[in-house]
């Protein structure tokens, strides 16, 4: 079922949905949330401290010296999630030896750690990221530093516990992002768990699998793209039922459009480990998605040069498009209403009447501004929006070495079906598939998602010293750890 969004408290929409379904007694819930993602995009994260080795507190700001914009004369890098005054150093050093083991040459005393905890407390931090060099090879180094912080009541993220891999910048960046989200996401999930009573609550991961809400509260960085991931899983299942092994998925909601490629030949959706959120590298697995700021609520404007623009600004759920009766800026949805693509009495099963008169008035003014009829103005809005979507499909197909002429389009989301046929035709795709209940496909995908645990580790050493049997032992240990976690859940 589809209900109104509640941006101020997303859990209210969950409760409204359960109520609309008669309470849904005894069901288990799988939840997709943008709480963590929105916090990072807006910069409204929890006050967080970083504890790292002496001389390395600026590592998260230095990064890898890559430019966000290659040709910008004065490139602007995103501000670090943790201000410099909340970055602390600890006297700890370890060096890899020739045999691959670690030689620890310095470690903090209990007194030094106690003083450090007090300094972090005075900084106002609520959460702490412990990030030490080479901890991927010996996570106990970070645990030793973390213990007094946990005893003092801080939320603690250890980088090696979250991402047991080398390349310290990506590991540190992932850990600091996680630590900055833990107080926010854990409070939200705790409140939601209380509101839904004794139901089992799981959360969708960015990688396309579900994991317990208790784990999501500690590792929220794994669920940043939970909503789009649910859509890809649902679209893949719908495509398989229709007999398609490889497809392009297009999820068009109110604010954005997410495009992905799926192949059942590979057995799993394609995942990557190098996503960025608000410019910050995230090393945990996520489905390979390309997102653009073009959705049903994308605002229509005419720029100073007289050019028609669509998005990336969105009218959101409140006030929403003009047709909702409270907005005053035309959107892509309003263009569909103007052209008769939407039935006024069908929104939210008739619960949301559409104001067609206000839409016509709006396009009358837009047409006069552009020097065309209102209908041509509405058609122009859709042309601009679809051009952006064609480019997004091209990123996931042609730019990845795939021929879109062999790939059907699976379109869903509240607005995906309105563009499916035109997009598939313009890209010479073999056809378009619109699953049943496309506006709720992300939720449907979450309901069918497998429980998943991801594990990884880095082993540095000569390949000659690591025969196949020794490498197989590492995989066995990772598999057993993940399997035990699944059983415990």
Coordinates of N, CA and C in Angstrom, one line a residue, residues 38-231:
X38 N 20.1 11.2 4.3 CA 19.7 12.6 4.3 C 20.6 13.4 5.3
X39 N 21.0 12.8 6.4 CA 21.8 13.4 7.4 C 23.2 13.8 6.8
X40 N 23.7 12.8 6.0 CA 25.0 13.1 5.3 C 24.9 14.2 4.2
X41 N 23.8 14.1 3.5 CA 23.6 15.1 2.4 C 23.4 16.5 2.9
X42 N 22.8 16.6 4.0 CA 22.5 17.9 4.6 C 23.6 18.4 5.6
X43 N 24.5 17.4 5.9 CA 25.6 17.8 6.9 C 25.1 17.8 8.3
X44 N 23.9 17.4 8.6 CA 23.3 17.4 9.9 C 23.6 16.1 10.7
X45 N 24.9 15.8 10.8 CA 25.3 14.6 11.5 C 25.6 14.9 13.0
X46 N 25.8 13.8 13.7 CA 26.0 13.9 15.1 C 27.4 14.4 15.4
X47 N 27.7 15.2 16.5 CA 29.0 15.6 16.8 C 29.9 14.4 17.1
X48 N 31.0 14.3 16.3 CA 31.8 13.0 16.4 C 33.2 13.4 16.5
X49 N 33.9 12.5 17.2 CA 35.4 12.6 17.4 C 36.1 11.5 16.6
X50 N 37.3 11.8 16.2 CA 38.2 10.9 15.5 C 39.4 10.7 16.4
X51 N 39.8 9.4 16.7 CA 41.0 9.0 17.4 C 41.9 8.2 16.5
X52 N 43.1 8.7 16.2 CA 44.0 8.1 15.3 C 45.4 8.2 15.8
X53 N 46.4 7.7 15.0 CA 47.8 7.7 15.3 C 48.3 9.1 15.3
X54 N 49.4 9.3 16.1 CA 50.0 10.6 16.1 C 50.5 11.0 14.7
X55 N 50.2 12.3 14.4 CA 50.6 12.8 13.1 C 49.6 12.5 11.9
X56 N 48.5 11.8 12.2 CA 47.6 11.4 11.1 C 46.2 11.9 11.3
X57 N 46.0 12.9 12.1 CA 44.6 13.4 12.3 C 44.1 14.2 11.1
X58 N 44.9 14.6 10.2 CA 44.5 15.4 9.1 C 44.3 14.4 7.8
X59 N 44.5 13.1 8.0 CA 44.4 12.2 6.9 C 43.1 12.3 6.2
X60 N 42.0 12.3 7.0 CA 40.6 12.3 6.4 C 40.4 13.6 5.6
X61 N 41.2 14.6 5.8 CA 41.0 15.9 5.1 C 41.9 15.9 3.9
X62 N 43.1 15.3 4.0 CA 44.1 15.3 2.9 C 43.6 14.4 1.8
X63 N 43.1 13.2 2.2 CA 42.5 12.3 1.2 C 43.6 11.8 0.3
X64 N 43.2 11.7 -1.0 CA 44.2 11.1 -2.0 C 44.6 12.2 -3.0
X65 N 44.3 13.4 -2.8 CA 44.7 14.5 -3.6 C 44.0 14.5 -5.0
X66 N 42.9 13.7 -5.1 CA 42.2 13.7 -6.4 C 41.2 14.9 -6.4
X67 N 40.9 15.4 -7.6 CA 40.1 16.6 -7.7 C 38.6 16.2 -7.9
X68 N 37.7 16.8 -7.2 CA 36.3 16.5 -7.5 C 35.9 17.0 -8.9
X69 N 36.5 18.0 -9.4 CA 36.2 18.5 -10.7 C 37.6 18.8 -11.4
X70 N 37.9 17.9 -12.4 CA 39.2 17.9 -13.0 C 39.6 19.2 -13.6
X71 N 38.7 20.0 -14.1 CA 39.1 21.2 -14.8 C 38.8 22.5 -14.0
X72 N 38.4 22.3 -12.8 CA 38.1 23.5 -12.0 C 39.4 24.1 -11.5
X73 N 39.6 25.4 -11.8 CA 40.8 26.1 -11.3 C 40.9 26.2 -9.8
X74 N 39.7 26.3 -9.2 CA 39.7 26.4 -7.7 C 38.7 25.4 -7.2
X75 N 39.1 24.1 -7.3 CA 38.2 23.0 -6.8 C 37.8 23.1 -5.4
X76 N 36.6 22.8 -5.1 CA 36.1 22.8 -3.7 C 35.9 21.4 -3.2
X77 N 36.6 21.0 -2.2 CA 36.4 19.6 -1.7 C 35.4 19.7 -0.5
X78 N 34.7 18.6 -0.3 CA 33.7 18.7 0.8 C 34.4 18.8 2.1
X79 N 33.8 19.5 3.0 CA 34.3 19.7 4.4 C 34.3 18.3 5.1
X80 N 35.3 18.0 5.8 CA 35.3 16.7 6.5 C 34.2 16.6 7.5
X81 N 33.7 15.4 7.8 CA 32.6 15.2 8.7 C 32.9 15.5 10.1
X82 N 34.2 15.5 10.4 CA 34.7 15.7 11.8 C 35.6 16.9 11.8
X83 N 35.3 18.0 12.5 CA 36.1 19.2 12.6 C 37.4 18.9 13.2
X84 N 38.4 19.7 12.9 CA 39.8 19.4 13.3 C 39.9 19.4 14.9
X85 N 39.1 20.2 15.5 CA 39.2 20.3 17.0 C 38.7 19.1 17.7
X86 N 38.0 18.2 16.9 CA 37.5 17.0 17.5 C 38.3 15.8 16.9
X87 N 39.5 16.0 16.4 CA 40.4 14.9 16.0 C 41.5 14.8 17.0
X88 N 41.6 13.6 17.5 CA 42.6 13.4 18.6 C 43.6 12.3 18.2
X89 N 44.8 12.5 18.7 CA 45.9 11.5 18.4 C 46.3 10.7 19.6
X90 N 46.7 9.5 19.4 CA 47.1 8.5 20.4 C 48.4 8.0 20.1
X91 N 49.2 7.7 21.1 CA 50.6 7.2 20.9 C 50.5 5.7 20.6
X92 N 50.3 5.4 19.4 CA 50.2 4.0 19.0 C 50.8 3.9 17.6
X93 N 51.7 2.9 17.4 CA 52.3 2.7 16.1 C 52.5 1.2 15.9
X94 N 52.3 0.8 14.7 CA 52.6 -0.6 14.3 C 53.1 -0.6 12.9
X95 N 54.0 -1.6 12.6 CA 54.6 -1.7 11.3 C 54.5 -3.1 10.8
X96 N 54.1 -3.3 9.5 CA 54.1 -4.7 8.9 C 55.5 -5.2 8.8
X97 N 55.7 -6.4 9.2 CA 57.1 -7.0 9.0 C 57.1 -7.7 7.7
X98 N 58.3 -8.2 7.3 CA 58.5 -8.9 6.0 C 57.6 -10.1 5.9
X99 N 57.3 -10.8 7.0 CA 56.5 -12.0 6.9 C 55.0 -11.7 6.9
X100 N 54.6 -10.5 7.0 CA 53.2 -10.1 7.0 C 52.6 -9.8 8.3
X101 N 53.3 -10.2 9.4 CA 52.8 -9.9 10.8 C 53.1 -8.4 11.1
X102 N 52.5 -8.0 12.2 CA 52.6 -6.6 12.7 C 53.6 -6.6 13.9
X103 N 54.4 -5.5 13.8 CA 55.3 -5.2 15.0 C 54.8 -4.0 15.6
X104 N 54.3 -4.1 16.8 CA 53.7 -2.9 17.5 C 54.9 -2.3 18.3
X105 N 55.2 -1.0 18.0 CA 56.4 -0.3 18.6 C 55.9 0.7 19.6
X106 N 54.6 1.0 19.7 CA 54.2 2.0 20.7 C 52.7 1.7 21.0
X107 N 52.3 1.8 22.2 CA 50.9 1.6 22.6 C 50.6 2.5 23.7
X108 N 49.3 3.1 23.8 CA 49.0 4.0 24.9 C 48.8 3.3 26.2
X109 N 49.2 4.0 27.3 CA 48.9 3.5 28.6 C 47.5 3.7 29.0
X110 N 47.1 3.0 30.1 CA 45.7 3.2 30.6 C 45.5 4.7 31.0
X111 N 46.5 5.3 31.6 CA 46.3 6.7 32.0 C 46.2 7.6 30.9
X112 N 46.9 7.4 29.8 CA 46.8 8.2 28.6 C 45.4 8.0 28.0
X113 N 44.9 6.8 28.0 CA 43.6 6.6 27.4 C 42.5 7.3 28.2
X114 N 42.7 7.2 29.6 CA 41.7 7.9 30.4 C 41.7 9.4 30.2
X115 N 42.8 10.0 30.1 CA 42.9 11.4 29.8 C 42.3 11.7 28.4
X116 N 42.5 10.8 27.5 CA 42.0 11.1 26.1 C 40.5 11.0 26.2
X117 N 39.9 10.1 26.9 CA 38.4 10.0 27.0 C 37.9 11.3 27.6
X118 N 38.6 11.8 28.6 CA 38.1 13.1 29.2 C 38.2 14.2 28.2
X119 N 39.2 14.3 27.4 CA 39.4 15.4 26.4 C 38.3 15.3 25.4
X120 N 38.0 14.0 24.9 CA 36.9 13.8 23.9 C 35.6 14.3 24.5
X121 N 35.4 13.9 25.8 CA 34.1 14.3 26.4 C 33.9 15.8 26.5
X122 N 35.0 16.5 26.8 CA 34.9 18.0 26.8 C 34.7 18.6 25.4
X123 N 35.0 17.9 24.4 CA 34.8 18.4 23.0 C 33.4 18.5 22.6
X124 N 32.5 17.8 23.3 CA 31.1 17.7 23.0 C 30.7 16.6 22.1
X125 N 31.6 15.7 21.8 CA 31.4 14.6 20.9 C 30.4 13.6 21.5
X126 N 29.5 13.0 20.7 CA 28.6 12.0 21.2 C 29.0 10.6 20.7
X127 N 29.8 10.6 19.6 CA 30.2 9.3 19.0 C 31.7 9.4 18.7
X128 N 32.4 8.3 18.6 CA 33.8 8.3 18.4 C 34.2 7.2 17.3
X129 N 35.0 7.6 16.4 CA 35.6 6.7 15.4 C 37.0 6.4 15.7
X130 N 37.4 5.2 16.0 CA 38.7 4.7 16.3 C 39.3 4.2 15.0
X131 N 40.4 4.9 14.5 CA 41.0 4.6 13.2 C 42.5 4.6 13.3
X132 N 43.0 3.4 13.3 CA 44.5 3.2 13.5 C 45.1 2.6 12.2
X133 N 46.3 3.0 11.9 CA 47.0 2.5 10.8 C 47.2 1.0 11.0
X134 N 47.1 0.2 9.9 CA 47.3 -1.2 9.9 C 46.4 -2.0 10.8
X135 N 45.3 -1.5 11.3 CA 44.4 -2.2 12.1 C 43.7 -3.3 11.4
X136 N 43.6 -3.3 10.1 CA 43.0 -4.3 9.3 C 43.7 -5.7 9.6
X137 N 45.0 -5.6 9.9 CA 45.8 -6.8 10.1 C 45.7 -7.3 11.6
X138 N 45.3 -6.4 12.5 CA 45.1 -6.7 13.9 C 44.1 -5.8 14.5
X139 N 42.8 -6.1 14.4 CA 41.7 -5.3 14.9 C 41.8 -5.0 16.4
X140 N 42.5 -5.9 17.2 CA 42.6 -5.7 18.6 C 43.2 -4.4 19.0
X141 N 44.1 -3.9 18.1 CA 44.7 -2.6 18.4 C 43.6 -1.5 18.6
X142 N 42.6 -1.5 17.8 CA 41.6 -0.5 17.9 C 40.7 -0.8 19.1
X143 N 40.4 -2.1 19.3 CA 39.6 -2.5 20.5 C 40.2 -2.1 21.8
X144 N 41.5 -2.1 21.9 CA 42.2 -1.7 23.1 C 41.9 -0.2 23.4
X145 N 41.9 0.6 22.3 CA 41.6 2.0 22.5 C 40.1 2.3 22.7
X146 N 39.3 1.4 22.1 CA 37.8 1.6 22.2 C 37.2 1.3 23.6
X147 N 37.8 0.4 24.3 CA 37.2 -0.1 25.5 C 36.8 1.1 26.5
X148 N 37.8 1.9 26.9 CA 37.5 3.0 27.8 C 36.4 3.9 27.3
X149 N 36.3 4.1 26.0 CA 35.3 5.0 25.4 C 33.9 4.4 25.6
X150 N 33.8 3.1 25.3 CA 32.5 2.4 25.5 C 32.1 2.4 27.0
X151 N 33.1 2.2 27.9 CA 32.8 2.3 29.3 C 32.3 3.6 29.7
X152 N 32.7 4.7 29.0 CA 32.3 6.0 29.3 C 31.0 6.4 28.7
X153 N 30.4 5.5 27.9 CA 29.1 5.7 27.3 C 29.1 6.3 25.9
X154 N 30.2 6.3 25.3 CA 30.3 6.8 23.9 C 29.8 5.7 22.9
X155 N 29.2 6.1 21.8 CA 29.0 5.2 20.7 C 30.3 5.1 20.0
X156 N 30.8 3.9 19.7 CA 32.1 3.7 19.2 C 32.1 2.9 17.9
X157 N 32.8 3.4 16.9 CA 33.0 2.7 15.6 C 34.5 2.4 15.4
X158 N 34.8 1.1 15.3 CA 36.2 0.7 15.0 C 36.3 0.5 13.5
X159 N 37.3 1.1 12.9 CA 37.4 1.0 11.4 C 37.6 -0.4 10.9
X160 N 38.4 -1.2 11.6 CA 38.7 -2.5 11.2 C 37.5 -3.5 11.4
X161 N 36.7 -3.2 12.4 CA 35.5 -4.0 12.6 C 34.5 -3.8 11.5
X162 N 34.5 -2.5 11.0 CA 33.5 -2.2 9.9 C 34.1 -2.6 8.5
X163 N 35.3 -2.3 8.3 CA 35.9 -2.6 7.0 C 37.4 -3.1 7.2
X164 N 37.5 -4.4 7.2 CA 38.8 -5.0 7.5 C 39.7 -5.0 6.3
X165 N 40.0 -3.8 5.8 CA 40.8 -3.7 4.5 C 41.9 -2.7 4.6
X166 N 42.9 -2.8 3.8 CA 44.0 -1.8 3.8 C 43.5 -0.6 3.0
X167 N 44.3 0.4 2.8 CA 44.0 1.7 2.2 C 43.3 2.5 3.3
X168 N 44.1 3.2 4.1 CA 43.6 3.8 5.3 C 42.6 4.9 5.1
X169 N 42.8 5.7 4.0 CA 41.9 6.8 3.8 C 40.4 6.3 3.6
X170 N 40.2 5.3 2.7 CA 38.9 4.8 2.5 C 38.3 4.2 3.8
X171 N 39.1 3.5 4.5 CA 38.7 2.8 5.8 C 38.3 3.9 6.8
X172 N 39.2 4.9 6.9 CA 38.9 6.0 7.9 C 37.7 6.8 7.5
X173 N 37.5 7.1 6.2 CA 36.4 7.8 5.7 C 35.1 7.1 6.0
X174 N 35.1 5.8 5.8 CA 33.9 4.9 6.0 C 33.6 4.9 7.5
X175 N 34.6 4.8 8.3 CA 34.4 4.7 9.8 C 33.9 6.0 10.3
X176 N 34.4 7.2 9.9 CA 34.0 8.5 10.4 C 32.5 8.7 10.0
X177 N 32.2 8.3 8.7 CA 30.8 8.5 8.3 C 29.8 7.6 9.2
X178 N 30.2 6.4 9.4 CA 29.4 5.5 10.3 C 29.3 6.1 11.7
X179 N 30.4 6.5 12.3 CA 30.3 7.1 13.6 C 29.4 8.3 13.7
X180 N 29.4 9.1 12.7 CA 28.6 10.4 12.7 C 27.1 10.1 12.5
X181 N 26.8 8.9 12.1 CA 25.4 8.5 11.8 C 24.8 7.7 13.0
X182 N 25.7 7.0 13.7 CA 25.2 6.1 14.7 C 24.2 6.7 15.7
X183 N 24.5 7.9 16.3 CA 23.5 8.4 17.3 C 22.1 8.7 16.6
X184 N 22.2 9.2 15.4 CA 20.9 9.6 14.7 C 20.1 8.3 14.3
X185 N 20.8 7.4 13.6 CA 20.0 6.2 13.1 C 19.6 5.3 14.2
X186 N 20.5 5.1 15.2 CA 20.1 4.2 16.3 C 18.9 4.7 17.1
X187 N 18.9 6.1 17.3 CA 17.7 6.6 18.0 C 16.5 6.5 17.2
X188 N 16.6 6.6 15.8 CA 15.4 6.5 15.0 C 14.9 5.0 15.0
X189 N 15.8 4.1 14.8 CA 15.4 2.7 14.8 C 14.9 2.2 16.1
X190 N 15.5 2.7 17.2 CA 15.0 2.3 18.5 C 13.6 2.8 18.7
X191 N 13.3 4.1 18.3 CA 12.0 4.6 18.4 C 11.0 3.8 17.5
X192 N 11.4 3.5 16.3 CA 10.5 2.7 15.4 C 10.2 1.3 16.0
X193 N 11.3 0.7 16.6 CA 11.1 -0.7 17.1 C 10.1 -0.7 18.3
X194 N 10.1 0.4 19.1 CA 9.2 0.5 20.2 C 7.7 0.7 19.6
X195 N 7.6 1.5 18.5 CA 6.3 1.8 18.0 C 5.6 0.6 17.3
X196 N 6.4 -0.3 16.8 CA 5.8 -1.4 16.1 C 5.6 -2.6 17.0
X197 N 5.9 -2.4 18.3 CA 5.6 -3.5 19.2 C 6.7 -4.6 19.2
X198 N 6.2 -5.8 19.2 CA 7.2 -6.9 19.3 C 7.5 -7.5 17.9
X199 N 7.2 -6.8 16.8 CA 7.6 -7.3 15.5 C 9.1 -7.4 15.3
X200 N 9.5 -8.3 14.5 CA 10.9 -8.4 14.1 C 11.2 -7.3 13.0
X201 N 12.2 -6.5 13.2 CA 12.5 -5.4 12.3 C 13.9 -5.6 11.7
X202 N 13.9 -5.7 10.4 CA 15.2 -5.7 9.6 C 15.3 -4.5 8.8
X203 N 16.5 -4.2 8.3 CA 16.8 -3.0 7.5 C 17.4 -3.5 6.2
X204 N 17.1 -2.8 5.1 CA 17.7 -3.1 3.8 C 19.0 -2.5 3.7
X205 N 20.0 -3.3 3.2 CA 21.4 -2.8 3.0 C 21.5 -2.2 1.6
X206 N 22.5 -1.4 1.5 CA 22.8 -0.8 0.1 C 23.2 -1.9 -0.9
X207 N 23.7 -3.0 -0.4 CA 24.1 -4.1 -1.2 C 23.0 -5.0 -1.7
X208 N 21.8 -4.8 -1.3 CA 20.6 -5.5 -1.8 C 20.2 -6.7 -0.9
X209 N 20.7 -6.8 0.3 CA 20.3 -7.8 1.3 C 19.8 -7.1 2.6
X210 N 19.1 -7.9 3.4 CA 18.6 -7.3 4.7 C 19.5 -7.8 5.8
X211 N 19.5 -7.0 6.9 CA 20.2 -7.3 8.1 C 19.4 -6.8 9.3
X212 N 19.7 -7.3 10.5 CA 18.9 -6.9 11.7 C 19.0 -5.5 12.0
X213 N 17.9 -4.9 12.5 CA 17.9 -3.5 12.9 C 18.9 -3.2 13.9
X214 N 19.2 -4.2 14.8 CA 20.2 -3.9 15.9 C 21.6 -3.7 15.3
X215 N 21.9 -4.5 14.2 CA 23.1 -4.3 13.5 C 23.2 -3.0 12.7
X216 N 22.0 -2.6 12.1 CA 21.9 -1.4 11.3 C 22.1 -0.2 12.2
X217 N 21.7 -0.3 13.5 CA 21.9 0.8 14.4 C 23.4 1.0 14.7
X218 N 24.2 0.0 14.6 CA 25.6 0.1 14.9 C 26.4 0.3 13.6
X219 N 25.9 -0.1 12.5 CA 26.6 0.1 11.2 C 25.6 0.7 10.1
X220 N 25.2 1.9 10.4 CA 24.2 2.6 9.5 C 24.8 2.9 8.1
X221 N 26.1 2.9 8.0 CA 26.7 3.3 6.7 C 26.4 2.2 5.7
X222 N 26.1 1.0 6.2 CA 25.7 -0.1 5.3 C 24.3 0.0 4.6
X223 N 23.5 1.0 5.1 CA 22.2 1.1 4.7 C 21.9 2.5 4.1
X224 N 22.9 3.2 3.6 CA 22.7 4.5 3.1 C 21.7 4.5 1.9
X225 N 21.8 3.4 1.0 CA 21.0 3.4 -0.2 C 20.0 2.2 -0.1
X226 N 19.4 2.1 1.0 CA 18.5 1.0 1.2 C 17.3 1.1 0.4
X227 N 16.7 2.2 0.2 CA 15.5 2.4 -0.7 C 15.8 2.0 -2.1
X228 N 16.7 2.6 -2.8 CA 17.0 2.2 -4.2 C 17.4 0.8 -4.3
X229 N 18.1 0.2 -3.3 CA 18.6 -1.2 -3.4 C 17.3 -2.1 -3.4
X230 N 16.3 -1.8 -2.6 CA 15.1 -2.6 -2.6 C 14.4 -2.5 -3.9
X231 N 14.5 -1.4 -4.6 CA 13.9 -1.3 -5.9 C 14.6 -2.2 -7.0

